[in-house]
PDB file of C-alpha atoms in Angstrom:
ATOM      1  CA  LYS F   1      79.170  88.866 101.966  1.00  0.00           C
ATOM      2  CA  GLN F   2      82.512  91.280 102.131  1.00  0.00           C
ATOM      3  CA  GLU F   3      83.575  91.837  98.065  1.00  0.00           C
ATOM      4  CA  VAL F   4      86.732  94.341  97.975  1.00  0.00           C
ATOM      5  CA  THR F   5      87.304  95.889  94.328  1.00  0.00           C
ATOM      6  CA  GLN F   6      90.321  97.837  92.940  1.00  0.00           C
ATOM      7  CA  ILE F   7      89.791  99.807  90.483  1.00  0.00           C
ATOM      8  CA  PRO F   8      91.882 100.523  87.935  1.00  0.00           C
ATOM      9  CA  ALA F   9      93.395  96.764  87.068  1.00  0.00           C
ATOM     10  CA  ALA F  10      96.459  98.099  85.118  1.00  0.00           C
ATOM     11  CA  LEU F  11      97.918 101.637  85.418  1.00  0.00           C
ATOM     12  CA  SER F  12     101.142 102.905  82.938  1.00  0.00           C
ATOM     13  CA  VAL F  13     102.614 106.284  84.310  1.00  0.00           C
ATOM     14  CA  PRO F  14     106.022 107.983  83.751  1.00  0.00           C
ATOM     15  CA  GLU F  15     108.119 108.613  86.302  1.00  0.00           C
ATOM     16  CA  GLY F  16     107.995 111.260  88.438  1.00  0.00           C
ATOM     17  CA  GLU F  17     104.522 111.308  88.565  1.00  0.00           C
ATOM     18  CA  ASN F  18     101.442 110.994  91.686  1.00  0.00           C
ATOM     19  CA  LEU F  19      98.692 108.807  91.124  1.00  0.00           C
ATOM     20  CA  VAL F  20      96.299 106.707  92.833  1.00  0.00           C
ATOM     21  CA  LEU F  21      94.963 103.710  93.427  1.00  0.00           C
ATOM     22  CA  ASN F  22      91.381 102.818  94.462  1.00  0.00           C
ATOM     23  CA  CYS F  23      89.796 100.448  96.887  1.00  0.00           C
ATOM     24  CA  SER F  24      86.316  99.879  97.819  1.00  0.00           C
ATOM     25  CA  PHE F  25      84.333  97.327  99.515  1.00  0.00           C
ATOM     26  CA  THR F  26      80.887  96.635 100.229  1.00  0.00           C
ATOM     27  CA  ASP F  27      80.285  95.987 103.978  1.00  0.00           C
ATOM     28  CA  SER F  28      81.440  98.943 106.199  1.00  0.00           C
ATOM     29  CA  ALA F  29      82.288  96.810 109.598  1.00  0.00           C
ATOM     30  CA  ILE F  30      85.777  96.382 109.056  1.00  0.00           C
ATOM     31  CA  TYR F  31      88.239  95.856 111.572  1.00  0.00           C
ATOM     32  CA  ASN F  32      91.367  97.060 109.943  1.00  0.00           C
ATOM     33  CA  LEU F  33      92.508  98.579 105.749  1.00  0.00           C
ATOM     34  CA  GLN F  34      95.654  97.171 104.594  1.00  0.00           C
ATOM     35  CA  TRP F  35      97.623  98.060 101.562  1.00  0.00           C
ATOM     36  CA  PHE F  36     100.159  95.724 100.049  1.00  0.00           C
ATOM     37  CA  ARG F  37     103.002  95.253  97.489  1.00  0.00           C
ATOM     38  CA  GLN F  38     103.671  92.142  95.662  1.00  0.00           C
ATOM     39  CA  ASP F  39     106.415  91.621  93.274  1.00  0.00           C
ATOM     40  CA  PRO F  40     106.134  89.179  90.456  1.00  0.00           C
ATOM     41  CA  GLY F  41     105.945  85.787  91.721  1.00  0.00           C
ATOM     42  CA  LYS F  42     106.682  86.828  95.119  1.00  0.00           C
ATOM     43  CA  GLY F  43     105.419  87.579  98.548  1.00  0.00           C
ATOM     44  CA  LEU F  44     103.221  90.204 100.240  1.00  0.00           C
ATOM     45  CA  THR F  45     104.938  93.272 101.692  1.00  0.00           C
ATOM     46  CA  SER F  46     102.621  95.285 103.774  1.00  0.00           C
ATOM     47  CA  LEU F  47     103.239  98.942 102.979  1.00  0.00           C
ATOM     48  CA  LEU F  48      99.986 100.758 105.249  1.00  0.00           C
ATOM     49  CA  LEU F  49      97.728  99.477 108.082  1.00  0.00           C
ATOM     50  CA  ILE F  50      94.920 101.632 108.640  1.00  0.00           C
ATOM     51  CA  GLN F  51      92.775 100.768 111.892  1.00  0.00           C
ATOM     52  CA  SER F  52      89.196 101.499 111.686  1.00  0.00           C
ATOM     53  CA  SER F  53      88.919 104.176 114.269  1.00  0.00           C
ATOM     54  CA  GLN F  54      91.983 106.141 111.678  1.00  0.00           C
ATOM     55  CA  ARG F  55      91.370 108.226 108.474  1.00  0.00           C
ATOM     56  CA  GLU F  56      94.693 108.251 107.032  1.00  0.00           C
ATOM     57  CA  GLN F  57      98.611 106.778 107.184  1.00  0.00           C
ATOM     58  CA  THR F  58     101.333 107.801 105.661  1.00  0.00           C
ATOM     59  CA  SER F  59     104.588 106.202 105.451  1.00  0.00           C
ATOM     60  CA  GLY F  60     107.613 108.386 103.286  1.00  0.00           C
ATOM     61  CA  ARG F  61     105.630 108.581  99.441  1.00  0.00           C
ATOM     62  CA  LEU F  62     102.704 106.641 100.605  1.00  0.00           C
ATOM     63  CA  ASN F  63      99.877 108.077 102.355  1.00  0.00           C
ATOM     64  CA  ALA F  64      96.187 105.488 102.477  1.00  0.00           C
ATOM     65  CA  SER F  65      92.907 107.600 103.550  1.00  0.00           C
ATOM     66  CA  LEU F  66      89.886 104.949 104.637  1.00  0.00           C
ATOM     67  CA  ASP F  67      86.557 106.568 104.377  1.00  0.00           C
ATOM     68  CA  LYS F  68      84.578 103.429 105.998  1.00  0.00           C
ATOM     69  CA  SER F  69      81.227 105.338 105.583  1.00  0.00           C
ATOM     70  CA  SER F  70      81.784 105.071 101.643  1.00  0.00           C
ATOM     71  CA  GLY F  71      83.321 101.897 101.793  1.00  0.00           C
ATOM     72  CA  ARG F  72      86.373 103.549 100.361  1.00  0.00           C
ATOM     73  CA  SER F  73      90.394 103.474 100.673  1.00  0.00           C
ATOM     74  CA  THR F  74      92.892 105.386  98.509  1.00  0.00           C
ATOM     75  CA  LEU F  75      96.588 104.684  98.302  1.00  0.00           C
ATOM     76  CA  TYR F  76      98.007 107.711  97.153  1.00  0.00           C
ATOM     77  CA  ILE F  77     102.002 107.318  95.435  1.00  0.00           C
ATOM     78  CA  ALA F  78     103.858 110.846  95.346  1.00  0.00           C
ATOM     79  CA  ALA F  79     106.886 110.958  92.954  1.00  0.00           C
ATOM     80  CA  SER F  80     106.516 107.582  91.243  1.00  0.00           C
ATOM     81  CA  GLN F  81     109.489 105.820  90.654  1.00  0.00           C
ATOM     82  CA  PRO F  82     110.686 102.397  87.616  1.00  0.00           C
ATOM     83  CA  GLY F  83     111.281 101.245  91.862  1.00  0.00           C
ATOM     84  CA  ASP F  84     107.529 101.238  92.427  1.00  0.00           C
ATOM     85  CA  SER F  85     106.568  98.799  89.630  1.00  0.00           C
ATOM     86  CA  ALA F  86     104.202  96.236  90.481  1.00  0.00           C
ATOM     87  CA  THR F  87     101.482  94.804  92.062  1.00  0.00           C
ATOM     88  CA  TYR F  88      99.153  96.635  94.547  1.00  0.00           C
ATOM     89  CA  LEU F  89      96.291  94.788  97.131  1.00  0.00           C
ATOM     90  CA  CYS F  90      93.722  95.688  98.858  1.00  0.00           C
ATOM     91  CA  ALA F  91      92.717  93.846 101.550  1.00  0.00           C
ATOM     92  CA  VAL F  92      90.175  94.254 104.854  1.00  0.00           C
ATOM     93  CA  ASP F  93      90.054  92.288 107.662  1.00  0.00           C
ATOM     94  CA  GLN F  94      86.163  91.943 108.651  1.00  0.00           C
ATOM     95  CA  ALA F  95      86.601  89.908 112.184  1.00  0.00           C
ATOM     96  CA  GLY F  96      90.097  90.255 112.657  1.00  0.00           C
ATOM     97  CA  THR F  97      91.175  86.883 111.311  1.00  0.00           C
ATOM     98  CA  ALA F  98      90.715  86.528 108.196  1.00  0.00           C
ATOM     99  CA  LEU F  99      91.585  89.172 105.450  1.00  0.00           C
ATOM    100  CA  ILE F 100      89.640  89.450 101.930  1.00  0.00           C
ATOM    101  CA  PHE F 101      91.721  90.774  99.010  1.00  0.00           C
ATOM    102  CA  GLY F 102      91.187  93.026  95.700  1.00  0.00           C
ATOM    103  CA  LYS F 103      92.157  91.002  93.047  1.00  0.00           C
ATOM    104  CA  GLY F 104      94.723  94.556  92.825  1.00  0.00           C
ATOM    105  CA  THR F 105      96.603  97.462  90.665  1.00  0.00           C
ATOM    106  CA  THR F 106      99.705  96.518  88.711  1.00  0.00           C
ATOM    107  CA  LEU F 107     101.586  99.259  88.052  1.00  0.00           C
ATOM    108  CA  SER F 108     103.914 100.312  85.613  1.00  0.00           C
ATOM    109  CA  VAL F 109     106.883 103.221  86.114  1.00  0.00           C
ATOM    110  CA  SER F 110     108.393 103.498  82.843  1.00  0.00           C
ATOM    111  CA  SER F 111     111.751 105.624  83.201  1.00  0.00           C
TER     112      SER F 111
ATOM    113  CA  ASP M   1     114.813  89.154 112.812  1.00  0.00           C
ATOM    114  CA  ALA M   2     114.022  86.418 110.670  1.00  0.00           C
ATOM    115  CA  GLY M   3     110.777  87.146 109.189  1.00  0.00           C
ATOM    116  CA  VAL M   4     108.054  84.948 108.009  1.00  0.00           C
ATOM    117  CA  THR M   5     109.919  81.434 106.211  1.00  0.00           C
ATOM    118  CA  GLN M   6     108.587  79.406 103.759  1.00  0.00           C
ATOM    119  CA  SER M   7     109.184  75.657 102.294  1.00  0.00           C
ATOM    120  CA  PRO M   8     109.696  74.845  99.798  1.00  0.00           C
ATOM    121  CA  THR M   9     110.097  77.625  97.409  1.00  0.00           C
ATOM    122  CA  HIS M  10     108.603  75.567  94.548  1.00  0.00           C
ATOM    123  CA  LEU M  11     107.559  72.528  93.968  1.00  0.00           C
ATOM    124  CA  ILE M  12     106.008  69.821  91.061  1.00  0.00           C
ATOM    125  CA  LYS M  13     103.312  67.506  91.480  1.00  0.00           C
ATOM    126  CA  THR M  14     101.183  65.163  89.678  1.00  0.00           C
ATOM    127  CA  ARG M  15      96.947  65.268  90.229  1.00  0.00           C
ATOM    128  CA  GLY M  16      96.181  62.394  93.073  1.00  0.00           C
ATOM    129  CA  GLN M  17      99.296  63.061  95.431  1.00  0.00           C
ATOM    130  CA  GLN M  18      99.664  64.566  98.401  1.00  0.00           C
ATOM    131  CA  VAL M  19     101.594  67.987  99.532  1.00  0.00           C
ATOM    132  CA  THR M  20     103.048  69.435 102.782  1.00  0.00           C
ATOM    133  CA  LEU M  21     103.912  73.359 102.998  1.00  0.00           C
ATOM    134  CA  ARG M  22     105.540  74.553 105.811  1.00  0.00           C
ATOM    135  CA  CYS M  23     106.217  77.638 107.260  1.00  0.00           C
ATOM    136  CA  SER M  24     107.884  79.389 110.030  1.00  0.00           C
ATOM    137  CA  PRO M  25     106.203  82.569 111.563  1.00  0.00           C
ATOM    138  CA  LYS M  26     108.345  85.815 111.885  1.00  0.00           C
ATOM    139  CA  SER M  27     110.110  86.082 115.861  1.00  0.00           C
ATOM    140  CA  GLY M  28     106.714  86.692 118.269  1.00  0.00           C
ATOM    141  CA  HIS M  29     104.227  86.246 116.433  1.00  0.00           C
ATOM    142  CA  ASP M  30     101.431  83.146 117.842  1.00  0.00           C
ATOM    143  CA  THR M  31      99.214  82.975 114.450  1.00  0.00           C
ATOM    144  CA  VAL M  32      99.613  81.769 111.563  1.00  0.00           C
ATOM    145  CA  SER M  33      97.698  82.176 108.310  1.00  0.00           C
ATOM    146  CA  TRP M  34      97.730  80.000 105.099  1.00  0.00           C
ATOM    147  CA  TYR M  35      96.071  81.286 101.419  1.00  0.00           C
ATOM    148  CA  GLN M  36      95.795  80.363  97.922  1.00  0.00           C
ATOM    149  CA  GLN M  37      96.373  83.177  95.213  1.00  0.00           C
ATOM    150  CA  ALA M  38      95.619  81.835  91.815  1.00  0.00           C
ATOM    151  CA  LEU M  39      97.337  83.623  89.253  1.00  0.00           C
ATOM    152  CA  GLY M  40      96.123  87.197  88.771  1.00  0.00           C
ATOM    153  CA  GLN M  41      93.748  86.800  91.299  1.00  0.00           C
ATOM    154  CA  GLY M  42      94.341  88.501  94.885  1.00  0.00           C
ATOM    155  CA  PRO M  43      95.047  85.812  97.690  1.00  0.00           C
ATOM    156  CA  GLN M  44      91.994  83.690  98.956  1.00  0.00           C
ATOM    157  CA  PHE M  45      92.196  82.611 103.117  1.00  0.00           C
ATOM    158  CA  ILE M  46      92.189  79.120 103.847  1.00  0.00           C
ATOM    159  CA  PHE M  47      92.172  78.800 107.760  1.00  0.00           C
ATOM    160  CA  GLN M  48      93.923  80.376 110.378  1.00  0.00           C
ATOM    161  CA  TYR M  49      95.550  78.798 113.201  1.00  0.00           C
ATOM    162  CA  TYR M  50      96.524  79.686 117.004  1.00  0.00           C
ATOM    163  CA  GLU M  51      97.022  78.276 119.449  1.00  0.00           C
ATOM    164  CA  GLU M  52      97.562  74.930 117.443  1.00  0.00           C
ATOM    165  CA  GLU M  53      94.573  74.686 116.540  1.00  0.00           C
ATOM    166  CA  GLU M  54      92.120  75.585 114.000  1.00  0.00           C
ATOM    167  CA  ARG M  55      90.614  79.341 114.322  1.00  0.00           C
ATOM    168  CA  GLN M  56      88.466  80.193 111.259  1.00  0.00           C
ATOM    169  CA  ARG M  57      88.386  78.576 107.969  1.00  0.00           C
ATOM    170  CA  GLY M  58      87.644  79.310 104.543  1.00  0.00           C
ATOM    171  CA  ASN M  59      85.932  77.896 101.986  1.00  0.00           C
ATOM    172  CA  PHE M  60      87.868  75.303 101.045  1.00  0.00           C
ATOM    173  CA  PRO M  61      87.134  71.491 101.106  1.00  0.00           C
ATOM    174  CA  ASP M  62      88.600  69.055 103.039  1.00  0.00           C
ATOM    175  CA  ARG M  63      91.408  68.117 101.526  1.00  0.00           C
ATOM    176  CA  PHE M  64      93.245  71.166 102.824  1.00  0.00           C
ATOM    177  CA  SER M  65      94.438  70.378 106.303  1.00  0.00           C
ATOM    178  CA  GLY M  66      96.683  72.533 109.043  1.00  0.00           C
ATOM    179  CA  HIS M  67      98.603  71.696 111.988  1.00  0.00           C
ATOM    180  CA  GLN M  68     100.354  74.005 114.488  1.00  0.00           C
ATOM    181  CA  PHE M  69     102.978  72.825 116.786  1.00  0.00           C
ATOM    182  CA  PRO M  70     104.241  74.201 120.056  1.00  0.00           C
ATOM    183  CA  ASN M  71     106.798  76.241 118.514  1.00  0.00           C
ATOM    184  CA  TYR M  72     104.131  77.925 117.122  1.00  0.00           C
ATOM    185  CA  SER M  73     105.484  76.768 113.106  1.00  0.00           C
ATOM    186  CA  SER M  74     102.854  76.067 110.907  1.00  0.00           C
ATOM    187  CA  GLU M  75     101.850  73.102 108.273  1.00  0.00           C
ATOM    188  CA  LEU M  76      99.729  72.773 105.009  1.00  0.00           C
ATOM    189  CA  ASN M  77      98.412  69.951 103.445  1.00  0.00           C
ATOM    190  CA  VAL M  78      96.460  68.968 100.468  1.00  0.00           C
ATOM    191  CA  ASN M  79      94.765  65.426  98.986  1.00  0.00           C
ATOM    192  CA  ALA M  80      94.572  64.721  96.269  1.00  0.00           C
ATOM    193  CA  LEU M  81      95.769  66.947  94.361  1.00  0.00           C
ATOM    194  CA  LEU M  82      93.494  68.531  91.381  1.00  0.00           C
ATOM    195  CA  LEU M  83      94.792  70.801  88.746  1.00  0.00           C
ATOM    196  CA  GLY M  84      93.357  73.440  90.201  1.00  0.00           C
ATOM    197  CA  ASP M  85      95.477  73.576  92.964  1.00  0.00           C
ATOM    198  CA  SER M  86      98.198  74.729  91.402  1.00  0.00           C
ATOM    199  CA  ALA M  87      98.851  77.870  92.726  1.00  0.00           C
ATOM    200  CA  LEU M  88     101.321  80.484  95.445  1.00  0.00           C
ATOM    201  CA  TYR M  89     100.520  79.201  98.538  1.00  0.00           C
ATOM    202  CA  LEU M  90     101.161  82.330 101.428  1.00  0.00           C
ATOM    203  CA  CYS M  91     101.609  81.851 104.567  1.00  0.00           C
ATOM    204  CA  ALA M  92     101.208  85.079 106.855  1.00  0.00           C
ATOM    205  CA  SER M  93     102.071  85.569 110.870  1.00  0.00           C
ATOM    206  CA  SER M  94     100.652  88.125 113.286  1.00  0.00           C
ATOM    207  CA  LEU M  95     100.867  88.402 117.301  1.00  0.00           C
ATOM    208  CA  ALA M  96      97.406  87.560 117.829  1.00  0.00           C
ATOM    209  CA  ILE M  97      95.103  89.604 115.606  1.00  0.00           C
ATOM    210  CA  GLY M  98      97.738  92.170 114.629  1.00  0.00           C
ATOM    211  CA  GLU M  99      99.234  93.193 111.395  1.00  0.00           C
ATOM    212  CA  LEU M 100      99.736  90.355 109.475  1.00  0.00           C
ATOM    213  CA  PHE M 101     103.419  89.370 107.574  1.00  0.00           C
ATOM    214  CA  PHE M 102     103.324  87.432 104.637  1.00  0.00           C
ATOM    215  CA  GLY M 103     106.208  84.986 103.173  1.00  0.00           C
ATOM    216  CA  GLU M 104     107.864  84.511  99.871  1.00  0.00           C
ATOM    217  CA  GLY M 105     104.954  81.800  99.548  1.00  0.00           C
ATOM    218  CA  SER M 106     105.644  78.284  97.874  1.00  0.00           C
ATOM    219  CA  ARG M 107     104.511  77.790  94.337  1.00  0.00           C
ATOM    220  CA  LEU M 108     102.814  74.427  93.261  1.00  0.00           C
ATOM    221  CA  THR M 109     102.436  73.330  90.433  1.00  0.00           C
ATOM    222  CA  VAL M 110     100.320  70.199  89.749  1.00  0.00           C
ATOM    223  CA  LEU M 111     100.488  68.619  86.339  1.00  0.00           C
TER     224      LEU M 111
END
């Protein structure tokens, strides 16, 4: 059974820092991996989608990497801003249907 | 281009009642998935609809049922509500098995 773990559960950093969020999964047979952002009480906003054949994806200050063999993905946020404060969720798709989510990392960026 | 829209945004029910949540997918999308997110947890997959049929189902009891209409919109029905059904219910749409786009969710409180 696929399990997704995100470390750390919470993170507080000052504005301007570069940071890394970690995601690990137990079954490497995945179709793709997706990173989402969730503001309190809101829905999910897709940040980056990495297909199983890809190693990384970039969008603006965000870079996500995927290492299927080790069951790990990282989300790198450059030059963090207070507006980046949110919960970041990692999800894997094994069969092109259901996503399996981690519990998320709650990020707080102080000005 | 409207994204995924869900209604109602908030609702309060009492134990034993029934509830219907509605979802309109993003324009051009033909697949709708439903997720339940309890406080502090990652979303859990309920089921997915494609071509008006349930394609895959997560580990949820039969009290949870759904429907997809010819225009691809969808409903989630929950019967005999329990306190533990209190959660944010998220709808996501995609084109076949592509990237998922989520709505803002329906917050259900069961008293």
